[in-house]
mmCIF file of C-alpha atoms and ligand atoms in Angstrom:
data_model
loop_
_atom_site.group_PDB
_atom_site.id
_atom_site.type_symbol
_atom_site.label_atom_id
_atom_site.label_comp_id
_atom_site.label_asym_id
_atom_site.label_seq_id
_atom_site.Cartn_x
_atom_site.Cartn_y
_atom_site.Cartn_z
ATOM 1 C CA UNK A 109 -5.322 -21.743 -12.237
ATOM 2 C CA UNK A 110 -5.003 -24.700 -9.859
ATOM 3 C CA UNK A 111 -1.309 -25.485 -9.421
ATOM 4 C CA UNK A 112 -1.334 -28.342 -6.920
ATOM 5 C CA UNK A 113 -3.981 -30.573 -5.360
ATOM 6 C CA UNK A 114 -5.165 -32.082 -3.057
ATOM 7 C CA UNK A 115 -3.559 -30.136 -0.240
ATOM 8 C CA UNK A 116 -4.543 -28.915 3.169
ATOM 9 C CA UNK A 117 -3.772 -25.171 3.000
ATOM 10 C CA UNK A 118 -5.295 -23.101 0.209
ATOM 11 C CA UNK A 119 -3.553 -19.948 -0.934
ATOM 12 C CA UNK A 120 -4.888 -17.379 -3.379
ATOM 13 C CA UNK A 121 -2.536 -15.195 -5.445
ATOM 14 C CA UNK A 122 -4.010 -11.981 -6.870
ATOM 15 C CA UNK A 123 -2.074 -10.305 -9.683
ATOM 16 C CA UNK A 124 -2.120 -6.528 -10.146
ATOM 17 C CA UNK A 125 0.850 -5.981 -12.505
ATOM 18 C CA UNK A 126 4.087 -4.136 -11.673
ATOM 19 C CA UNK A 127 7.719 -4.812 -12.552
ATOM 20 C CA UNK A 128 7.368 -8.338 -11.216
ATOM 21 C CA UNK A 129 5.227 -8.882 -14.333
ATOM 22 C CA UNK A 130 7.376 -6.607 -16.524
ATOM 23 C CA UNK A 131 9.269 -7.376 -19.729
ATOM 24 C CA UNK A 132 12.290 -5.700 -21.336
ATOM 25 C CA UNK A 133 13.703 -6.140 -24.846
ATOM 26 C CA UNK A 134 16.990 -7.519 -23.526
ATOM 27 C CA UNK A 135 17.920 -9.692 -20.550
ATOM 28 C CA UNK A 136 20.515 -7.174 -19.368
ATOM 29 C CA UNK A 137 18.023 -4.286 -19.268
ATOM 30 C CA UNK A 138 16.772 -3.673 -15.710
ATOM 31 C CA UNK A 139 15.249 -0.243 -16.306
ATOM 32 C CA UNK A 140 13.948 0.123 -19.868
ATOM 33 C CA UNK A 141 11.093 -2.348 -19.456
ATOM 34 C CA UNK A 142 7.334 -2.226 -19.608
ATOM 35 C CA UNK A 143 5.604 -3.151 -16.335
ATOM 36 C CA UNK A 144 2.496 -5.363 -16.134
ATOM 37 C CA UNK A 145 3.029 -7.583 -19.207
ATOM 38 C CA UNK A 146 2.917 -11.127 -17.786
ATOM 39 C CA UNK A 147 -0.097 -12.759 -16.184
ATOM 40 C CA UNK A 148 0.043 -13.874 -12.568
ATOM 41 C CA UNK A 149 -0.462 -17.385 -13.913
ATOM 42 C CA UNK A 150 2.860 -17.059 -15.804
ATOM 43 C CA UNK A 151 4.615 -15.689 -12.711
ATOM 44 C CA UNK A 152 3.675 -18.788 -10.726
ATOM 45 C CA UNK A 153 4.519 -21.316 -13.441
ATOM 46 C CA UNK A 154 7.269 -23.695 -12.319
ATOM 47 C CA UNK A 155 7.824 -22.098 -8.899
ATOM 48 C CA UNK A 156 8.317 -24.373 -5.885
ATOM 49 C CA UNK A 157 5.244 -24.079 -3.643
ATOM 50 C CA UNK A 158 5.164 -24.322 0.153
ATOM 51 C CA UNK A 159 4.692 -27.922 1.294
ATOM 52 C CA UNK A 160 1.065 -28.871 1.904
ATOM 53 C CA UNK A 161 -0.380 -25.953 -0.036
ATOM 54 C CA UNK A 162 -2.674 -25.662 -3.012
ATOM 55 C CA UNK A 163 -2.339 -22.372 -4.893
ATOM 56 C CA UNK A 164 -4.753 -20.721 -7.260
ATOM 57 C CA UNK A 165 -4.484 -17.327 -8.842
ATOM 58 C CA UNK A 166 -6.515 -14.541 -10.428
ATOM 59 C CA UNK A 167 -5.648 -11.401 -12.338
ATOM 60 C CA UNK A 168 -7.475 -8.568 -10.533
ATOM 61 C CA UNK A 169 -5.653 -5.653 -12.220
ATOM 62 C CA UNK A 170 -2.813 -5.359 -14.734
ATOM 63 C CA UNK A 171 -1.108 -1.994 -14.319
ATOM 64 C CA UNK A 172 2.058 -0.083 -13.605
ATOM 65 C CA UNK A 173 1.404 0.844 -9.987
ATOM 66 C CA UNK A 174 2.292 4.505 -10.575
ATOM 67 C CA UNK A 175 -1.150 4.548 -12.226
ATOM 68 C CA UNK A 176 -2.986 3.024 -9.251
ATOM 69 C CA UNK A 177 -6.159 4.931 -8.419
ATOM 70 C CA UNK A 178 -9.333 4.747 -6.353
ATOM 71 C CA UNK A 179 -10.977 2.435 -8.879
ATOM 72 C CA UNK A 180 -8.079 -0.050 -8.760
ATOM 73 C CA UNK A 181 -7.948 0.065 -4.970
ATOM 74 C CA UNK A 182 -11.682 -0.491 -4.735
ATOM 75 C CA UNK A 183 -11.546 -3.529 -7.042
ATOM 76 C CA UNK A 184 -8.702 -5.004 -5.000
ATOM 77 C CA UNK A 185 -10.526 -4.317 -1.729
ATOM 78 C CA UNK A 186 -13.667 -6.043 -3.032
ATOM 79 C CA UNK A 187 -11.795 -9.182 -4.037
ATOM 80 C CA UNK A 188 -9.775 -9.302 -0.824
ATOM 81 C CA UNK A 189 -12.838 -8.795 1.382
ATOM 82 C CA UNK A 190 -14.499 -11.743 -0.416
ATOM 83 C CA UNK A 191 -11.381 -13.923 -0.111
ATOM 84 C CA UNK A 192 -10.990 -13.153 3.596
ATOM 85 C CA UNK A 193 -14.608 -14.276 4.104
ATOM 86 C CA UNK A 194 -14.070 -17.458 2.058
ATOM 87 C CA UNK A 195 -13.483 -20.473 4.363
ATOM 88 C CA UNK A 196 -11.652 -22.209 1.472
ATOM 89 C CA UNK A 197 -8.849 -19.598 1.508
ATOM 90 C CA UNK A 198 -6.246 -19.577 4.291
ATOM 91 C CA UNK A 199 -3.784 -17.012 2.956
ATOM 92 C CA UNK A 200 -3.550 -14.438 0.169
ATOM 93 C CA UNK A 201 -0.613 -13.034 -1.815
ATOM 94 C CA UNK A 202 -0.921 -9.879 -3.920
ATOM 95 C CA UNK A 203 1.693 -9.193 -6.620
ATOM 96 C CA UNK A 204 2.080 -5.417 -7.001
ATOM 97 C CA UNK A 205 4.373 -2.762 -8.444
ATOM 98 C CA UNK A 206 6.864 -1.255 -6.001
ATOM 99 C CA UNK A 207 6.052 2.390 -6.726
ATOM 100 C CA UNK A 208 2.786 2.668 -4.788
ATOM 101 C CA UNK A 209 3.037 -0.587 -2.871
ATOM 102 C CA UNK A 210 3.318 1.192 0.488
ATOM 103 C CA UNK A 211 0.056 3.050 -0.227
ATOM 104 C CA UNK A 212 -1.846 -0.110 -1.136
ATOM 105 C CA UNK A 213 -0.386 -1.943 1.870
ATOM 106 C CA UNK A 214 -1.507 0.806 4.251
ATOM 107 C CA UNK A 215 -4.993 1.093 2.688
ATOM 108 C CA UNK A 216 -5.585 -2.664 2.975
ATOM 109 C CA UNK A 217 -4.294 -2.672 6.566
ATOM 110 C CA UNK A 218 -6.511 0.287 7.474
ATOM 111 C CA UNK A 219 -9.691 -1.360 6.197
ATOM 112 C CA UNK A 220 -9.493 -5.149 6.100
ATOM 113 C CA UNK A 221 -9.918 -7.522 9.051
ATOM 114 C CA UNK A 222 -6.623 -9.067 10.138
ATOM 115 C CA UNK A 223 -7.967 -12.610 10.376
ATOM 116 C CA UNK A 224 -5.926 -13.978 7.437
ATOM 117 C CA UNK A 225 -2.512 -13.135 6.000
ATOM 118 C CA UNK A 226 -2.539 -10.729 3.052
ATOM 119 C CA UNK A 227 1.045 -10.607 1.779
ATOM 120 C CA UNK A 228 2.053 -8.037 -0.816
ATOM 121 C CA UNK A 229 5.103 -8.737 -2.925
ATOM 122 C CA UNK A 230 6.869 -7.165 -5.876
ATOM 123 C CA UNK A 231 10.123 -6.963 -7.833
ATOM 124 C CA UNK A 232 12.601 -4.265 -8.758
ATOM 125 C CA UNK A 233 13.749 -6.091 -11.893
ATOM 126 C CA UNK A 234 11.509 -7.272 -14.708
ATOM 127 C CA UNK A 235 10.653 -10.927 -15.277
ATOM 128 C CA UNK A 236 13.030 -10.959 -18.288
ATOM 129 C CA UNK A 237 16.119 -9.876 -16.270
ATOM 130 C CA UNK A 238 19.210 -12.070 -15.912
ATOM 131 C CA UNK A 239 18.832 -11.884 -12.128
ATOM 132 C CA UNK A 240 15.131 -11.231 -11.721
ATOM 133 C CA UNK A 241 14.133 -10.844 -8.068
ATOM 134 C CA UNK A 242 10.435 -11.551 -8.683
ATOM 135 C CA UNK A 243 10.438 -15.364 -8.453
ATOM 136 C CA UNK A 244 12.255 -15.448 -5.079
ATOM 137 C CA UNK A 245 10.051 -12.674 -3.689
ATOM 138 C CA UNK A 246 6.922 -14.559 -4.778
ATOM 139 C CA UNK A 247 8.154 -17.834 -3.266
ATOM 140 C CA UNK A 248 8.961 -15.992 -0.011
ATOM 141 C CA UNK A 249 5.528 -14.304 0.008
ATOM 142 C CA UNK A 250 3.824 -17.694 -0.435
ATOM 143 C CA UNK A 251 5.836 -19.041 2.519
ATOM 144 C CA UNK A 252 4.624 -16.146 4.677
ATOM 145 C CA UNK A 253 0.995 -16.530 3.516
ATOM 146 C CA UNK A 254 1.177 -20.260 4.366
ATOM 147 C CA UNK A 255 2.564 -19.638 7.865
ATOM 148 C CA UNK A 256 -0.101 -20.129 10.588
ATOM 149 C CA UNK A 257 1.616 -17.359 12.614
ATOM 150 C CA UNK A 258 0.916 -14.763 9.902
ATOM 151 C CA UNK A 259 -2.181 -12.531 10.126
ATOM 152 C CA UNK A 260 -3.133 -9.258 8.498
ATOM 153 C CA UNK A 261 -1.306 -7.250 5.864
ATOM 154 C CA UNK A 262 2.459 -7.326 5.384
ATOM 155 C CA UNK A 263 4.974 -6.720 2.601
ATOM 156 C CA UNK A 264 7.657 -9.211 1.572
ATOM 157 C CA UNK A 265 10.627 -8.029 -0.494
ATOM 158 C CA UNK A 266 14.262 -9.165 -0.654
ATOM 159 C CA UNK A 267 13.819 -11.642 2.184
ATOM 160 C CA UNK A 268 12.416 -9.032 4.594
ATOM 161 C CA UNK A 269 8.874 -8.900 6.055
ATOM 162 C CA UNK A 270 7.733 -5.289 6.533
ATOM 163 C CA UNK A 271 4.682 -3.934 8.303
ATOM 164 C CA UNK A 272 2.202 -1.907 6.243
ATOM 165 C CA UNK A 273 2.326 1.196 8.444
ATOM 166 C CA UNK A 274 6.110 1.615 8.491
ATOM 167 C CA UNK A 275 7.158 0.263 5.098
ATOM 168 C CA UNK A 276 8.433 2.770 2.575
ATOM 169 C CA UNK A 277 10.170 2.527 -0.776
ATOM 170 C CA UNK A 278 13.541 4.182 -0.171
ATOM 171 C CA UNK A 279 15.615 3.251 -3.205
ATOM 172 C CA UNK A 280 15.112 3.762 -6.928
ATOM 173 C CA UNK A 281 17.058 0.713 -8.108
ATOM 174 C CA UNK A 282 18.279 -1.758 -5.494
ATOM 175 C CA UNK A 283 16.349 -5.051 -5.138
ATOM 176 C CA UNK A 284 16.058 -4.346 -1.369
ATOM 177 C CA UNK A 285 14.242 -1.089 -2.080
ATOM 178 C CA UNK A 286 12.072 -1.046 1.076
ATOM 179 C CA UNK A 287 12.725 -0.019 4.645
ATOM 180 C CA UNK A 288 10.672 -0.108 7.852
ATOM 181 C CA UNK A 289 12.436 2.836 9.498
ATOM 182 C CA UNK A 290 12.557 3.078 13.284
ATOM 183 C CA UNK A 291 10.140 0.137 13.748
ATOM 184 C CA UNK A 292 12.452 -2.289 12.002
ATOM 185 C CA UNK A 293 11.180 -5.238 9.988
ATOM 186 C CA UNK A 294 8.546 -7.692 11.253
ATOM 187 C CA UNK A 295 10.806 -10.560 10.280
ATOM 188 C CA UNK A 296 12.776 -12.303 7.551
ATOM 189 C CA UNK A 297 12.287 -15.260 5.237
ATOM 190 C CA UNK A 298 15.174 -17.720 5.331
ATOM 191 C CA UNK A 299 15.218 -20.712 2.975
ATOM 192 C CA UNK A 300 11.424 -20.753 2.774
ATOM 193 C CA UNK A 301 10.875 -20.233 6.538
ATOM 194 C CA UNK A 302 9.438 -17.005 7.961
ATOM 195 C CA UNK A 303 11.345 -15.938 11.072
ATOM 196 C CA UNK A 304 9.244 -13.418 12.978
ATOM 197 C CA UNK A 305 10.448 -10.653 15.264
ATOM 198 C CA UNK A 306 6.825 -9.537 15.707
ATOM 199 C CA UNK A 307 3.616 -10.557 13.919
ATOM 200 C CA UNK A 308 1.500 -7.469 14.621
ATOM 201 C CA UNK A 309 1.687 -4.284 12.570
ATOM 202 C CA UNK A 310 1.090 -0.920 14.244
ATOM 203 C CA UNK A 311 -2.525 0.029 14.885
ATOM 204 C CA UNK A 312 -2.115 3.501 13.329
ATOM 205 C CA UNK A 313 -5.392 4.777 11.890
ATOM 206 C CA UNK A 314 -7.294 1.527 11.350
ATOM 207 C CA UNK A 315 -10.968 1.787 10.536
ATOM 208 C CA UNK A 316 -14.063 -0.179 11.568
ATOM 209 C CA UNK A 317 -15.832 -2.800 9.383
ATOM 210 C CA UNK A 318 -18.620 -0.233 8.835
ATOM 211 C CA UNK A 319 -16.083 2.073 7.159
ATOM 212 C CA UNK A 320 -14.960 -0.751 4.848
ATOM 213 C CA UNK A 321 -18.610 -1.185 3.824
ATOM 214 C CA UNK A 322 -18.944 2.553 3.173
ATOM 215 C CA UNK A 323 -15.723 2.581 1.097
ATOM 216 C CA UNK A 324 -16.934 -0.342 -1.024
ATOM 217 C CA UNK A 325 -20.379 1.226 -1.486
ATOM 218 C CA UNK A 326 -19.066 4.646 -2.537
ATOM 219 C CA UNK A 327 -18.309 4.932 -6.293
ATOM 220 C CA UNK A 328 -14.524 5.372 -6.645
ATOM 221 C CA UNK A 329 -15.000 8.680 -8.495
ATOM 222 C CA UNK A 330 -16.713 10.032 -5.373
ATOM 223 C CA UNK A 331 -13.987 9.191 -2.864
ATOM 224 C CA UNK A 332 -13.009 12.490 -1.187
ATOM 225 C CA UNK A 333 -10.346 14.422 -3.091
ATOM 226 C CA UNK A 334 -7.260 14.832 -0.888
ATOM 227 C CA UNK A 335 -3.909 16.162 -2.110
ATOM 228 C CA UNK A 336 -0.360 16.158 -0.717
ATOM 229 C CA UNK A 337 1.467 19.496 -0.663
ATOM 230 C CA UNK A 338 5.230 19.595 -0.241
ATOM 231 C CA UNK A 339 6.741 22.413 1.810
ATOM 232 C CA UNK A 340 10.149 23.546 0.556
ATOM 233 C CA UNK A 341 12.300 26.648 0.356
ATOM 234 C CA UNK A 342 10.695 29.205 -1.962
ATOM 235 C CA UNK A 343 7.388 27.309 -2.111
ATOM 236 C CA UNK A 344 4.592 29.136 -3.906
ATOM 237 C CA UNK A 345 1.920 30.229 -1.417
ATOM 238 C CA UNK A 346 -0.734 30.546 -4.130
ATOM 239 C CA UNK A 347 -0.470 26.928 -5.334
ATOM 240 C CA UNK A 348 -3.330 25.804 -3.103
ATOM 241 C CA UNK A 349 -5.412 28.803 -4.202
ATOM 242 C CA UNK A 350 -4.988 27.597 -7.789
ATOM 243 C CA UNK A 351 -6.190 24.094 -6.904
ATOM 244 C CA UNK A 352 -9.228 25.511 -5.082
ATOM 245 C CA UNK A 353 -9.998 27.931 -7.908
ATOM 246 C CA UNK A 354 -10.307 25.157 -10.467
ATOM 247 C CA UNK A 355 -13.268 23.643 -8.525
ATOM 248 C CA UNK A 356 -13.755 19.909 -8.139
ATOM 249 C CA UNK A 357 -14.401 19.934 -4.404
ATOM 250 C CA UNK A 358 -11.004 19.630 -2.756
ATOM 251 C CA UNK A 359 -11.778 18.021 0.609
ATOM 252 C CA UNK A 360 -8.399 17.654 2.288
ATOM 253 C CA UNK A 361 -4.720 18.539 2.206
ATOM 254 C CA UNK A 362 -1.850 16.617 3.757
ATOM 255 C CA UNK A 363 1.159 18.763 4.239
ATOM 256 C CA UNK A 364 4.508 17.048 3.647
ATOM 257 C CA UNK A 365 6.288 19.472 5.944
ATOM 258 C CA UNK A 366 9.971 20.058 6.498
ATOM 259 C CA UNK A 367 11.679 18.346 9.458
ATOM 260 C CA UNK A 368 9.236 17.832 12.337
ATOM 261 C CA UNK A 369 6.253 18.762 10.140
ATOM 262 C CA UNK A 370 7.078 22.470 9.936
ATOM 263 C CA UNK A 371 5.964 24.582 7.009
ATOM 264 C CA UNK A 372 6.861 27.626 5.043
ATOM 265 C CA UNK A 373 5.037 30.867 6.088
ATOM 266 C CA UNK A 374 3.465 31.457 2.687
ATOM 267 C CA UNK A 375 2.123 27.923 2.535
ATOM 268 C CA UNK A 376 0.772 28.168 6.098
ATOM 269 C CA UNK A 377 -1.195 31.305 5.180
ATOM 270 C CA UNK A 378 -2.784 29.543 2.193
ATOM 271 C CA UNK A 379 -3.656 26.527 4.371
ATOM 272 C CA UNK A 380 -5.492 28.806 6.831
ATOM 273 C CA UNK A 381 -7.468 30.290 3.982
ATOM 274 C CA UNK A 382 -8.344 26.796 2.631
ATOM 275 C CA UNK A 383 -9.347 25.599 6.116
ATOM 276 C CA UNK A 384 -11.766 28.528 6.377
ATOM 277 C CA UNK A 385 -13.421 27.165 3.253
ATOM 278 C CA UNK A 386 -13.913 23.748 4.839
ATOM 279 C CA UNK A 387 -10.801 21.947 3.589
ATOM 280 C CA UNK A 388 -9.397 19.564 6.233
ATOM 281 C CA UNK A 389 -5.642 19.965 6.836
ATOM 282 C CA UNK A 390 -3.307 17.322 8.295
ATOM 283 C CA UNK A 391 0.435 17.512 8.838
ATOM 284 C CA UNK A 392 3.133 14.942 8.109
ATOM 285 C CA UNK A 393 6.849 15.172 7.294
ATOM 286 C CA UNK A 394 8.867 14.814 4.140
ATOM 287 C CA UNK A 395 11.649 13.190 6.243
ATOM 288 C CA UNK A 396 12.061 9.521 5.386
ATOM 289 C CA UNK A 397 12.322 8.438 9.031
ATOM 290 C CA UNK A 398 10.719 9.450 12.316
ATOM 291 C CA UNK A 399 7.218 10.541 13.378
ATOM 292 C CA UNK A 400 6.127 14.175 13.685
ATOM 293 C CA UNK A 401 6.139 15.025 17.399
ATOM 294 C CA UNK A 402 4.349 17.786 19.294
ATOM 295 C CA UNK A 403 0.600 17.170 19.310
ATOM 296 C CA UNK A 404 -1.485 20.256 19.912
ATOM 297 C CA UNK A 405 0.834 22.578 17.996
ATOM 298 C CA UNK A 406 -0.357 23.710 14.586
ATOM 299 C CA UNK A 407 -2.310 21.500 12.192
ATOM 300 C CA UNK A 408 -3.314 17.980 13.365
ATOM 301 C CA UNK A 409 -0.625 15.333 12.956
ATOM 302 C CA UNK A 410 -1.148 12.140 10.963
ATOM 303 C CA UNK A 411 0.160 9.805 13.656
ATOM 304 C CA UNK A 412 3.209 7.943 12.391
ATOM 305 C CA UNK A 413 2.139 8.025 8.731
ATOM 306 C CA UNK A 414 4.203 9.352 5.846
ATOM 307 C CA UNK A 415 2.478 11.877 3.555
ATOM 308 C CA UNK A 416 1.079 9.386 1.017
ATOM 309 C CA UNK A 417 -0.334 7.112 3.724
ATOM 310 C CA UNK A 418 -1.667 10.121 5.666
ATOM 311 C CA UNK A 419 -3.424 11.156 2.445
ATOM 312 C CA UNK A 420 -5.266 7.815 2.375
ATOM 313 C CA UNK A 421 -6.060 7.997 6.095
ATOM 314 C CA UNK A 422 -7.523 11.493 5.740
ATOM 315 C CA UNK A 423 -9.500 10.386 2.683
ATOM 316 C CA UNK A 424 -10.973 7.448 4.635
ATOM 317 C CA UNK A 425 -11.719 9.701 7.622
ATOM 318 C CA UNK A 426 -13.604 12.159 5.412
ATOM 319 C CA UNK A 427 -15.469 9.364 3.622
ATOM 320 C CA UNK A 428 -16.445 7.815 6.959
ATOM 321 C CA UNK A 429 -17.667 11.158 8.298
ATOM 322 C CA UNK A 430 -19.699 11.713 5.124
ATOM 323 C CA UNK A 431 -21.317 8.290 5.663
ATOM 324 C CA UNK A 432 -22.285 9.270 9.243
ATOM 325 C CA UNK A 433 -19.575 7.102 10.788
ATOM 326 C CA UNK A 434 -17.659 9.879 12.508
ATOM 327 C CA UNK A 435 -17.718 8.123 15.891
ATOM 328 C CA UNK A 436 -16.549 4.904 14.355
ATOM 329 C CA UNK A 437 -13.162 5.694 12.895
ATOM 330 C CA UNK A 438 -10.269 3.840 14.455
ATOM 331 C CA UNK A 439 -10.536 0.397 15.922
HETATM 332 C C1 SIN B 772 5.314 -0.367 -10.731
HETATM 333 O O1 SIN B 772 5.305 0.148 -9.606
HETATM 334 O O2 SIN B 772 4.339 -0.964 -11.213
HETATM 335 C C2 SIN B 772 6.542 -0.278 -11.579
HETATM 336 C C3 SIN B 772 7.786 -0.228 -10.796
HETATM 337 C C4 SIN B 772 8.034 -1.468 -9.988
HETATM 338 O O3 SIN B 772 7.217 -2.361 -9.819
HETATM 339 O O4 SIN B 772 9.191 -1.547 -9.478
#
């Protein structure tokens, strides 16, 4: 779809589904809806566009983001890598469900060059809602993608610009469902104008262009299998044994530990046994805020990443090592 022409700045909007494209049976229903019903073309229809911009859009995926998987991520990565290389495109917006948005944001940040803005946006209320938040979020995301100061991946929701390393969904219902924790937001969008506190996201666990190539070349079904295990009172020490016993080639475990990445004794014993069988173990924390501190003690720490992002980082690390890129991990 070509919304406006001829203009000087060309933006591309990629639709992937989510609540922003969701529909409910009644306008007052903000929870009993079906995600991923409207096309990205429909989401853009009638919206005010940033001055001097031409916008086109494509539907890359159409899913509830709780169902995001390696195949979906790979398709999105392919299209974004092409768009970043395309001299006709100056900025990209991705509409996405909120539930796994922080995972997608981190994965894209870890792999893609930061030469052009890639702005993820979303909604907590469906497109049919009386006070749908999707249209304003999309307009704000377009403003950020059109801003010459923007570069690399960020997330725009409820007027706040978050960085892809720190951003986390922290609320089940509120339209401002995301938080950047100790780092604070990168900026805000006020009346169509991005106001930046900082334009650079953290460098945590970024990967080289060679790793992006390896990730795109590897069939999604063969991406290393990495799971997250939650440590809690009374946790079952044999859970990991059960996963290993079923076969399937478990390659890595990220521990969502208690507090500063600590873990229950029974779980620790099963991790040692898995590690002896070649499973890579990393440690993170189930706390919403704060990094795990104390390098050199216990299992390696996933620097500054929450468990679901650490899972992706470990998966990329293992995939890179398998492709002979072990010396080429972070950039
Ligand atoms: C989804 O993540 O696709 C559904 C929930 C949402 O977007 O808020």
